[in-house]
Amino acid sequence: MSMMRQRKPKPQLEEHEEEEEEEEKKKKVRPTEDPPLKKRWSCVDSCCWFIGLICSIWWFLLFLYNAMPASFPQYVTEAITGPLPDPPGVKLQKEGLKAKHPVVFVPGIVTGGLELWEGHHCADGLFRKRLWGGSFGELYKRPLCWVEHLSLDNETGLDPPGIRVRPVTGLVAADYFAPGYFVWAVLIANLARIGYEEKTMYMASYDWRISFQNTEVRDQTLSRIKSNIELMVATNGGKKVVVIPHSMGVLYFLHFMKWVESPAPMGGGGGSDWCAKHIKAVMNIGGPFLGVPKAVTGLFSAEAKDVAVARALAPGFLDKDFFRLQTLLHVMRMTRTWDSTMSMIPKGGDVIWGGLDWSPEEGYDCAPKKQKSNDTMITDSNGANGRQSQAEIVNYGRILSFGKDVAEAESSKIERTDFRGAVKGNNFANGTCQDVWTEYQDMGIGGIKAVADYKVYTAGSILDLLHFIAPKMMKRGDAHFSYGIAENLDDPEYQHYKYWSNPLETRLPHAPEMEIYSMYGVGIPTERAYVYKLSPTTDCNIPFQIDTSADGDDDSCLQGGVFLVNGDETVPVLSAGYMCAKGWRGKTRFNPSGIPTYVREYDHAPPATLLEGRGTQSGAHVDIMGNFALIEDIIRVAAGATGEDLGRDRVYSDIFKWSEKIKLRL
């Protein structure tokens, strides 16, 4: 062992040198390696960050909203705008008013909920779920299935095979249209303040899609309304009901009053004195008694002013074959099966709405006006307070004009080719459109050209136009509605139900102690006539559209292809006010018993701040349901007041002056 050589350990210096050599080698290798890249901020990152920020703010605000005291929003509003007035129910409760007459609500078109009772496979799991109203969740989840189930049979106007959609019942049927968007809820809450409850309030819900008489044929709705009113009168000490229809519900209840007194089987068999025994007052809100021009554009091109603007901005999304959505085509296919929409086609022809060279509203000034308070009382039985100005000449009688130049031209200079009897020509649609049938596929290029070559349509020729473009739809409409003026109301012809919703072709019931009110908003530009153009030719589109490029000056009545007039944003003053201002005023052939009529207008005042929501002085067609002045009028009448107690008429528009221009035999 001792002979073996032992290895000497390396000196400490040599080990240190080796470590330095290794580090130098690493330094020489590092520069050849790619340096680490810094991550760039992309558009996707920005979008995700923005969405996350919005969601975080939303949840934070939602938390604060649920955590704060219920009175906090009112406190903030009062801090900004000053003390808020008491709601009408609280105010009148302090005055000592109590519930007296039972109240019946009659909702209008689209505001009542509809639920599914039977459907196809695509609607599994939706039994008794709302298809219309509420959150509209199914519209987003399965839009084509939703359209299929809300459409009616194109031949009968009733349920398609295998589908049953029925109206929601009770006050919840139309208290809110969607979460947070009230319809009747504010009025119901204020009535409750003076003692009303569900046994003294009744929501006369009905399927607003089908014709008025068919609501009785399919659902016996008219019979149910009759029975409920009789029950409410009997269980409330014989006190008559106050009926409050809104929008199309006004026409529906007009139909009911004639139905209930007519003999069975067509009518309800109540006798000629039924209304006199059971109804104290009918307080019509925003009633389209004589129709609305926008009903024509809805049937003609599935448009109104707002839709026309959207269609011009995004035509590929709304009506062309973009990802095969064909939005407007599906809307038109669905709404053209709703017979109720035809109840609002303008009635009375050129006598009421004007012709090529005149209209009752001629001289109306569209310049913005100073807002008035709803507390201001303006009553004038001969001519209302109107704005005098050098107004532009607007041919409101020309409801549809193809081209701005045609709308403004002298009638003698308009060259027109009659479309009636024109050969419709070859079919312009291809096979991809057949699942969205609208009757335009049957017109062909020849028919479309004939419609445009007629240039201008008044209320007298609108019906011929609709018969030409949609004969199957109008065949159903002709069976249930009429739009003329009766020459002789004693003619047995007018006993048919198709005339009952037209105030110019039927008599009011014999009930001289009953009262009829026409209550509506004014001071909002409302659609009255339209400028049209042909749509760009494609395989799958609606061939006509409002010409949104047709504009006047800043204060002009022509805005975005639409001629505007005074109204509630939906119903022109002429339609809402004429019957109570003149057609039914005193004893006329339409009101032989002289039922007292009153015109109550509510001048629109928009909310001062966002905290006021939809406002308490709104005159808009639906928002007026929260108007404090209107609610107060209703509660006073329900508590026993009469039209005389309210101060008779309250008028801000020129309805009396315009009514005098209409030469109708009364």
XYZ file of C-alpha atoms in Angstrom:
666
model
C 0.000 0.000 0.000
C 2.786 2.400 0.900
C 4.391 1.752 -2.494
C 1.271 3.167 -4.340
C 1.473 6.767 -5.441
C -1.081 9.115 -4.083
C -2.691 11.672 -6.438
C -1.943 15.190 -5.447
C -4.979 17.475 -5.019
C -5.363 20.409 -7.466
C -4.417 23.703 -6.128
C -7.286 26.108 -5.317
C -6.079 28.523 -7.981
C -6.477 26.009 -10.822
C -10.117 25.295 -9.845
C -10.912 28.963 -9.908
C -9.412 29.370 -13.370
C -11.514 26.524 -14.738
C -14.706 28.206 -13.468
C -13.743 31.441 -15.182
C -13.110 29.620 -18.453
C -16.585 28.034 -18.331
C -18.245 31.416 -17.738
C -16.375 32.938 -20.690
C -17.580 30.096 -22.924
C -21.160 30.735 -21.831
C -20.798 34.434 -22.602
C -19.562 33.586 -26.076
C -22.546 31.288 -26.697
C -25.292 33.669 -25.345
C -25.167 36.288 -28.102
C -26.024 33.611 -30.692
C -29.323 32.857 -28.832
C -32.513 34.858 -29.714
C -33.389 37.382 -27.008
C -36.833 36.826 -25.374
C -39.640 38.692 -27.221
C -41.826 41.190 -25.362
C -45.601 40.328 -25.689
C -47.547 42.852 -27.763
C -51.013 44.225 -26.766
C -53.500 43.026 -29.388
C -56.999 44.158 -30.405
C -58.432 41.012 -28.811
C -56.781 41.941 -25.507
C -58.324 45.418 -25.730
C -61.786 44.001 -26.406
C -61.515 41.523 -23.546
C -60.280 44.226 -21.218
C -63.119 46.572 -22.242
C -65.796 43.877 -21.819
C -64.352 42.952 -18.445
C -64.380 46.601 -17.388
C -68.014 47.059 -18.448
C -69.075 43.874 -16.660
C -67.222 44.882 -13.509
C -68.834 48.326 -13.507
C -72.244 46.759 -14.168
C -71.953 44.321 -11.282
C -70.646 47.078 -9.015
C -73.592 49.355 -9.877
C -75.999 46.454 -9.461
C -74.534 45.786 -6.034
C -74.920 49.447 -5.074
C -78.488 49.509 -6.376
C -79.479 46.522 -4.262
C -77.556 47.773 -1.236
C -78.857 51.351 -1.210
C -82.096 52.328 0.583
C -85.216 52.267 -1.589
C -85.646 56.010 -1.146
C -82.148 56.897 -2.359
C -82.974 57.352 -6.100
C -85.846 59.671 -5.136
C -83.513 61.573 -2.819
C -80.982 62.093 -5.629
C -83.696 63.162 -8.066
C -85.136 65.654 -5.617
C -81.663 67.016 -4.906
C -81.259 67.762 -8.624
C -84.767 68.750 -9.730
C -86.425 69.762 -6.476
C -89.272 68.035 -4.599
C -91.316 65.658 -6.728
C -95.110 65.996 -6.815
C -97.145 63.314 -5.129
C -98.282 60.528 -7.471
C -101.940 61.043 -8.470
C -103.113 58.158 -6.282
C -101.486 59.656 -3.181
C -102.744 63.154 -4.002
C -106.341 62.031 -4.519
C -106.238 59.760 -1.488
C -105.400 62.846 0.589
C -108.436 64.534 -0.972
C -110.581 61.682 0.298
C -111.363 59.922 -2.997
C -112.335 56.262 -2.700
C -112.733 53.398 -5.150
C -116.242 53.437 -6.590
C -116.717 52.170 -10.144
C -115.035 48.899 -11.206
C -112.349 49.418 -13.836
C -111.738 47.406 -17.020
C -108.450 47.698 -18.937
C -108.334 46.834 -22.657
C -104.710 46.583 -23.889
C -103.652 47.451 -27.410
C -101.666 45.657 -30.074
C -98.355 44.014 -28.994
C -98.587 45.142 -25.337
C -100.334 41.993 -24.054
C -98.364 38.843 -23.247
C -98.741 35.638 -25.280
C -97.770 32.169 -24.020
C -97.281 28.771 -25.665
C -99.755 25.951 -25.027
C -98.781 23.655 -27.903
C -95.910 23.792 -30.328
C -93.565 21.997 -32.662
C -90.419 20.105 -31.707
C -88.224 23.226 -31.810
C -90.290 24.701 -28.956
C -89.768 21.844 -26.504
C -89.616 23.057 -22.915
C -91.602 26.240 -23.551
C -95.029 25.092 -22.364
C -96.811 28.124 -20.841
C -93.691 30.247 -21.290
C -94.114 33.696 -22.750
C -93.264 33.952 -26.415
C -94.332 37.604 -26.511
C -93.616 39.985 -23.663
C -91.282 39.464 -20.745
C -87.621 39.030 -21.550
C -88.091 37.808 -25.166
C -85.383 35.260 -24.409
C -86.614 32.755 -26.969
C -86.304 35.332 -29.741
C -82.548 35.371 -29.233
C -82.143 31.629 -28.655
C -84.249 30.291 -31.557
C -85.454 33.168 -33.767
C -86.890 31.132 -36.656
C -88.788 28.878 -34.247
C -90.103 32.015 -32.521
C -91.318 33.483 -35.827
C -92.932 30.178 -36.772
C -94.930 29.980 -33.545
C -96.082 33.607 -33.556
C -97.221 33.453 -37.184
C -100.819 32.530 -37.958
C -102.249 30.475 -40.789
C -102.095 32.473 -44.010
C -105.475 31.180 -45.203
C -107.624 31.200 -42.051
C -105.914 33.819 -39.873
C -106.094 31.325 -36.976
C -103.685 28.788 -35.443
C -101.407 26.846 -37.791
C -101.595 23.044 -37.372
C -99.895 21.869 -34.176
C -99.473 25.324 -32.638
C -101.505 27.012 -29.903
C -100.405 30.396 -28.585
C -102.818 32.048 -26.160
C -103.048 35.368 -24.279
C -101.746 35.626 -20.728
C -104.573 36.338 -18.265
C -104.864 38.589 -15.232
C -103.362 42.014 -14.517
C -99.893 40.617 -15.236
C -100.895 40.157 -18.885
C -100.027 43.760 -19.708
C -98.774 45.533 -16.583
C -95.229 45.415 -17.996
C -94.294 44.800 -21.614
C -90.745 43.825 -20.648
C -88.839 44.012 -17.348
C -88.725 47.656 -16.310
C -90.918 48.839 -19.210
C -94.351 49.574 -17.766
C -97.616 49.737 -19.690
C -100.501 49.540 -17.198
C -98.456 49.074 -14.005
C -98.298 52.758 -12.999
C -102.033 53.271 -13.475
C -102.813 50.082 -11.533
C -100.552 51.165 -8.642
C -102.201 54.591 -8.441
C -105.702 53.113 -8.518
C -104.675 50.823 -5.664
C -103.858 53.923 -3.596
C -107.551 54.837 -3.352
C -108.703 51.299 -2.602
C -108.817 49.359 -5.844
C -107.756 45.724 -5.888
C -107.928 42.771 -8.248
C -111.640 42.145 -7.665
C -112.433 45.688 -8.828
C -109.917 45.759 -11.689
C -110.029 43.482 -14.730
C -107.529 43.165 -17.582
C -109.495 42.212 -20.694
C -106.567 40.470 -22.363
C -107.046 38.973 -25.808
C -104.946 37.603 -28.642
C -104.151 40.881 -30.385
C -102.870 39.096 -33.500
C -106.195 37.753 -34.750
C -109.232 39.640 -36.036
C -111.651 40.952 -33.446
C -114.493 38.591 -34.293
C -112.103 35.630 -34.374
C -111.178 36.260 -30.738
C -114.744 35.193 -30.022
C -114.753 32.333 -32.521
C -111.554 30.770 -31.165
C -111.340 31.860 -27.515
C -114.807 33.246 -26.662
C -113.003 36.382 -25.472
C -115.890 38.774 -26.133
C -118.224 36.519 -24.129
C -115.714 36.446 -21.268
C -115.472 40.241 -21.238
C -119.266 40.487 -21.177
C -119.537 37.998 -18.306
C -116.780 39.657 -16.268
C -118.313 43.117 -16.632
C -121.713 41.772 -15.579
C -120.102 40.071 -12.578
C -118.222 43.224 -11.537
C -121.390 45.313 -11.720
C -123.380 42.716 -9.769
C -120.766 42.331 -7.007
C -120.150 46.080 -6.597
C -123.640 47.212 -5.735
C -124.762 47.792 -9.303
C -122.093 50.408 -9.978
C -121.279 50.591 -13.682
C -117.762 49.996 -14.965
C -115.285 52.509 -16.322
C -113.600 51.007 -19.388
C -110.076 52.154 -20.308
C -108.942 50.937 -23.744
C -105.501 51.822 -25.109
C -104.309 52.017 -28.729
C -105.843 49.237 -30.855
C -107.832 48.214 -27.785
C -109.977 51.283 -28.568
C -111.094 49.680 -31.844
C -111.485 46.318 -30.152
C -113.839 47.719 -27.535
C -115.769 49.653 -30.192
C -116.315 46.280 -31.845
C -117.336 44.802 -28.484
C -120.006 47.452 -27.839
C -121.705 46.605 -31.125
C -121.204 42.857 -30.643
C -122.691 42.797 -27.140
C -125.988 44.380 -28.198
C -126.361 42.393 -31.441
C -128.440 39.204 -31.483
C -126.792 35.785 -31.383
C -125.146 33.933 -33.014
C -123.164 36.791 -34.583
C -123.466 38.973 -31.483
C -123.608 38.602 -27.726
C -127.387 38.952 -27.402
C -127.208 41.554 -24.620
C -129.819 43.822 -26.136
C -129.758 47.481 -27.138
C -129.634 48.701 -23.518
C -126.738 46.523 -22.299
C -124.132 49.321 -22.495
C -126.457 51.780 -20.789
C -126.891 49.358 -17.872
C -123.253 48.349 -17.452
C -120.897 51.141 -18.618
C -120.393 54.527 -16.964
C -117.627 55.802 -19.226
C -115.219 54.697 -21.948
C -111.896 56.526 -21.533
C -109.986 55.889 -24.754
C -106.209 56.441 -24.587
C -104.296 57.045 -27.836
C -107.122 55.635 -29.922
C -106.516 55.200 -33.681
C -110.248 55.631 -34.397
C -109.648 56.451 -38.074
C -106.504 54.350 -38.528
C -102.834 55.294 -38.764
C -100.693 55.846 -41.892
C -97.830 53.811 -40.405
C -100.083 50.719 -40.593
C -99.849 51.070 -44.383
C -96.049 51.180 -44.424
C -95.922 48.237 -42.032
C -97.884 46.132 -44.514
C -96.224 47.641 -47.594
C -92.544 47.395 -46.602
C -92.436 46.284 -42.929
C -91.162 49.750 -42.051
C -91.802 52.791 -39.939
C -89.538 55.828 -39.599
C -87.007 54.250 -37.226
C -86.846 50.979 -39.153
C -86.338 52.891 -42.396
C -83.274 54.617 -40.954
C -81.842 51.290 -39.776
C -82.586 49.733 -43.148
C -80.706 52.511 -44.904
C -77.707 52.177 -42.581
C -77.542 48.369 -42.653
C -79.476 47.075 -45.651
C -77.456 43.877 -45.869
C -78.426 42.908 -42.342
C -82.095 43.787 -42.465
C -83.412 42.715 -45.819
C -80.835 41.136 -48.105
C -79.649 37.561 -48.152
C -76.903 38.247 -45.607
C -76.031 35.013 -43.814
C -79.611 34.064 -44.846
C -81.033 36.155 -42.005
C -83.512 38.099 -44.213
C -84.744 39.926 -41.121
C -87.367 42.201 -42.678
C -88.714 39.383 -44.830
C -89.335 37.250 -41.750
C -90.950 40.215 -39.991
C -93.209 40.838 -42.984
C -94.108 37.168 -43.330
C -95.119 37.054 -39.669
C -96.962 40.379 -39.370
C -98.906 39.871 -42.587
C -100.565 36.875 -40.940
C -101.770 39.096 -38.079
C -105.209 40.172 -39.248
C -105.512 42.759 -36.469
C -102.963 45.008 -38.197
C -105.489 45.574 -40.976
C -107.908 47.126 -38.478
C -105.666 50.218 -38.412
C -105.551 50.945 -42.146
C -106.792 54.561 -42.596
C -110.590 54.792 -42.728
C -112.788 57.294 -44.516
C -110.683 57.671 -47.654
C -109.965 61.093 -49.113
C -112.916 62.658 -47.259
C -111.043 62.233 -43.957
C -107.368 62.133 -44.891
C -107.295 64.496 -47.865
C -106.546 64.094 -51.558
C -103.786 65.058 -53.949
C -104.150 68.788 -53.300
C -105.573 69.162 -49.795
C -105.576 67.769 -46.277
C -107.195 68.854 -43.001
C -103.777 69.563 -41.438
C -102.662 71.832 -44.273
C -100.606 74.713 -42.880
C -99.313 72.855 -39.827
C -96.014 74.275 -38.576
C -93.390 71.647 -37.748
C -90.956 74.084 -36.134
C -90.052 73.165 -32.538
C -92.288 74.810 -29.988
C -91.850 75.863 -26.401
C -93.010 73.110 -24.077
C -96.095 73.755 -21.983
C -97.040 72.347 -18.623
C -99.779 69.759 -18.491
C -101.393 71.876 -15.792
C -102.277 74.553 -18.348
C -105.957 74.420 -19.264
C -106.842 75.431 -22.807
C -110.433 74.862 -23.820
C -111.902 76.031 -27.089
C -114.894 74.340 -28.640
C -114.531 76.112 -31.986
C -110.828 76.263 -32.687
C -108.025 75.248 -30.393
C -104.948 77.178 -29.571
C -102.754 76.700 -32.627
C -99.443 78.041 -33.842
C -99.749 80.604 -36.585
C -96.793 80.803 -38.917
C -95.712 80.915 -42.487
C -95.728 77.147 -42.672
C -94.570 75.151 -45.648
C -97.198 73.595 -47.868
C -97.267 69.866 -47.234
C -99.480 67.549 -49.246
C -100.380 65.247 -46.362
C -103.124 63.676 -48.470
C -100.429 61.971 -50.554
C -99.805 59.167 -48.070
C -97.295 57.375 -50.330
C -95.263 59.171 -53.006
C -92.533 57.670 -55.156
C -89.943 60.444 -55.049
C -89.652 63.730 -53.186
C -90.359 65.633 -56.388
C -93.681 63.801 -56.755
C -94.636 64.535 -53.151
C -94.111 68.263 -53.723
C -95.270 68.658 -57.347
C -98.547 70.135 -58.512
C -101.011 67.323 -59.096
C -101.621 68.418 -62.711
C -97.942 67.867 -63.513
C -97.737 64.306 -62.168
C -97.834 61.721 -64.942
C -99.314 58.483 -63.627
C -99.905 55.058 -65.106
C -102.732 53.119 -63.479
C -101.507 49.942 -61.801
C -104.944 48.334 -61.476
C -105.151 45.344 -63.740
C -101.478 45.544 -64.689
C -99.802 42.297 -65.706
C -97.509 41.369 -62.865
C -94.878 39.799 -65.081
C -92.286 37.125 -64.454
C -91.401 35.923 -60.991
C -88.222 37.704 -59.869
C -87.438 35.512 -56.866
C -85.298 32.419 -56.846
C -85.856 29.244 -54.899
C -83.862 30.345 -51.865
C -86.583 32.818 -50.891
C -89.538 30.497 -50.931
C -89.240 29.749 -47.216
C -89.904 33.460 -46.551
C -93.047 33.925 -48.614
C -94.479 37.478 -48.584
C -96.617 37.611 -51.798
C -94.024 39.887 -53.388
C -92.598 36.759 -55.000
C -95.834 36.549 -57.017
C -95.666 40.122 -58.328
C -92.723 39.932 -60.649
C -90.831 42.874 -62.089
C -93.851 44.015 -64.098
C -96.038 44.340 -61.017
C -93.369 46.184 -59.042
C -92.840 48.655 -61.884
C -96.598 49.239 -62.165
C -96.807 50.178 -58.476
C -93.961 52.694 -58.794
C -95.341 54.186 -62.043
C -98.595 55.184 -60.322
C -96.403 57.677 -58.434
C -98.699 58.773 -55.597
C -101.337 57.141 -53.391
C -103.991 58.806 -51.257
C -106.182 57.112 -48.637
C -108.675 56.409 -51.414
C -106.213 54.386 -53.498
C -104.259 52.762 -50.636
C -106.757 49.899 -50.419
C -106.388 49.150 -54.133
C -102.608 49.168 -53.692
C -102.750 46.665 -50.819
C -105.129 44.414 -52.783
C -102.655 44.483 -55.665
C -99.499 43.652 -53.691
C -101.042 41.250 -51.114
C -104.335 39.807 -52.407
C -104.399 36.828 -50.013
C -103.804 39.007 -46.975
C -106.461 41.512 -48.021
C -108.952 38.733 -48.747
C -108.795 37.866 -45.046
C -108.918 41.546 -44.121
C -112.008 42.215 -46.238
C -113.854 39.486 -44.353
C -113.288 41.214 -41.000
C -112.804 44.960 -41.532
C -114.149 47.834 -43.597
C -112.723 51.288 -44.251
C -115.472 53.337 -45.890
C -118.169 55.800 -44.862
C -121.736 54.522 -44.486
C -124.354 56.239 -46.605
C -127.328 54.671 -44.820
C -126.733 53.087 -41.431
C -130.209 51.548 -41.528
C -129.101 49.302 -44.376
C -129.021 45.677 -43.088
C -125.550 45.385 -44.626
C -124.105 47.279 -41.652
C -125.276 44.651 -39.189
C -122.295 42.524 -40.232
C -119.359 42.406 -37.800
C -116.843 43.659 -40.382
C -118.229 47.195 -39.894
C -118.288 47.245 -36.091
C -114.774 48.611 -35.520
C -115.180 51.462 -38.023
C -116.779 54.490 -36.299
C -117.843 55.804 -39.729
C -119.899 52.682 -40.477
C -121.574 51.930 -37.174
C -123.635 53.668 -34.511
C -122.730 54.105 -30.871
C -125.035 52.250 -28.453
C -128.184 53.879 -27.096
C -126.710 55.024 -23.774
C -127.257 58.769 -23.283
C -125.833 58.711 -19.730
C -122.594 57.006 -20.763
C -119.565 59.205 -21.498
C -116.851 58.779 -24.111
C -113.427 60.383 -23.754
C -110.654 60.679 -26.289
C -107.399 61.066 -24.361
C -104.115 61.352 -26.240
C -100.742 63.052 -26.332
C -99.815 65.955 -28.589
C -96.678 67.895 -29.364
C -94.619 65.019 -30.802
C -93.785 64.734 -34.526
C -95.885 61.834 -35.826
C -95.755 59.958 -39.113
C -98.384 61.103 -41.616
C -97.077 60.553 -45.177
C -94.042 58.926 -46.815
C -91.593 59.264 -49.696
C -90.716 55.897 -51.234
C -88.223 54.498 -53.711
C -87.529 51.150 -55.321
C -85.078 48.960 -53.433
C -81.929 47.716 -55.164
C -82.827 44.597 -57.144
C -81.844 41.386 -55.391
C -83.240 37.909 -55.248
C -84.448 38.115 -51.652
C -85.672 41.526 -50.570
C -88.713 43.752 -50.216
C -88.890 45.766 -53.441
C -89.950 49.088 -51.869
C -88.456 51.174 -49.087
C -88.795 54.601 -47.501
C -86.337 57.025 -49.089
C -84.463 58.270 -46.038
C -82.416 60.644 -48.200
C -85.524 62.777 -48.788
C -85.142 65.645 -46.333
C -86.327 69.197 -45.985
C -84.847 72.088 -44.033
C -84.156 71.914 -40.307
C -87.709 73.001 -39.447
C -89.309 71.128 -42.331
C -92.073 68.574 -41.851
C -90.129 66.208 -44.140
C -87.506 64.280 -42.169
C -85.838 61.118 -43.443
C -88.494 60.382 -46.063
C -91.395 60.905 -43.629
C -93.788 63.861 -43.472
C -94.528 64.596 -39.822
C -97.561 66.137 -38.152
C -98.835 66.700 -34.619
C -99.628 63.576 -32.615
C -98.372 61.146 -29.994
C -95.538 59.686 -32.116
C -97.821 56.898 -33.388
C -101.366 58.224 -33.869
C -101.914 61.594 -35.606
C -104.199 64.053 -33.820
C -106.727 63.786 -36.661
C -107.308 60.072 -36.056
C -107.322 60.244 -32.259
C -109.501 63.333 -31.886
C -111.927 63.741 -34.781
C -114.745 61.470 -33.613
C -115.035 63.022 -30.138
C -114.396 66.542 -31.480
C -116.997 66.393 -34.252
C -118.082 62.963 -35.540
C -119.808 62.019 -32.253
C -120.227 65.522 -30.793
C -123.896 66.036 -29.960
C -126.568 63.997 -31.707
C -125.263 62.773 -35.052
C -126.123 59.819 -37.245
C -123.140 58.020 -35.673
C -124.261 58.981 -32.128
C -128.066 59.070 -32.251
C -128.568 59.110 -28.465
C -126.189 62.043 -27.964
C -123.641 60.360 -25.697
C -121.464 63.163 -24.225
C -117.950 63.196 -25.699
C -114.828 64.939 -24.420
C -111.399 65.599 -25.892
C -108.569 65.540 -23.343
C -105.125 66.286 -24.779
C -101.826 66.008 -22.870
C -99.061 68.248 -24.139
C -95.810 66.322 -24.269
C -93.027 67.355 -21.910
C -89.948 65.097 -21.962
C -88.246 64.122 -18.695
C -85.870 66.789 -17.418
C -83.204 64.252 -16.401
C -82.442 60.569 -16.927
C -83.398 59.980 -13.306
C -87.028 60.711 -14.201
C -87.147 57.626 -16.423
C -89.883 57.997 -19.038
C -91.287 61.090 -17.356
C -94.544 62.055 -15.676
C -95.737 64.473 -18.391
C -95.055 62.378 -21.470
C -97.486 62.443 -24.363
C -95.874 59.535 -26.215
C -98.174 56.722 -27.284
C -97.150 54.232 -24.556
C -95.326 56.504 -22.109
C -98.535 58.499 -21.644
C -99.689 55.608 -19.450
C -97.419 57.120 -16.777
C -98.625 60.693 -17.329
C -99.764 62.076 -13.958
C -102.424 64.352 -15.472
C -103.985 61.496 -17.434
C -103.913 59.161 -14.429
C -105.555 61.819 -12.288
C -108.357 62.261 -14.840
C -108.964 58.516 -14.913
C -109.001 58.132 -11.129
C -111.430 61.025 -10.710
C -113.880 59.501 -13.193
C -113.492 56.049 -11.610
C -114.270 57.658 -8.249
C -117.473 59.158 -9.621
C -116.614 62.404 -11.442
C -118.045 63.339 -14.849
C -116.589 65.109 -17.856
C -118.195 68.324 -16.631
C -116.353 67.932 -13.322
C -113.042 67.591 -15.186
C -113.657 70.836 -17.084
C -114.933 69.286 -20.342
C -112.352 69.544 -23.156
C -108.654 70.291 -22.706
C -107.085 71.002 -26.077
C -103.639 72.124 -27.212
C -103.777 71.172 -30.897
C -105.825 72.403 -33.866
C -108.164 69.399 -33.778
C -111.365 71.500 -33.837
C -110.128 73.620 -36.732
C -108.996 70.562 -38.675
C -112.287 68.789 -37.974
C -114.213 71.655 -39.549
C -112.309 71.133 -42.811
C -113.689 67.598 -43.123
C -116.946 67.702 -45.078
C -118.674 64.627 -43.706
C -122.442 64.353 -43.479
C -123.340 64.003 -39.808
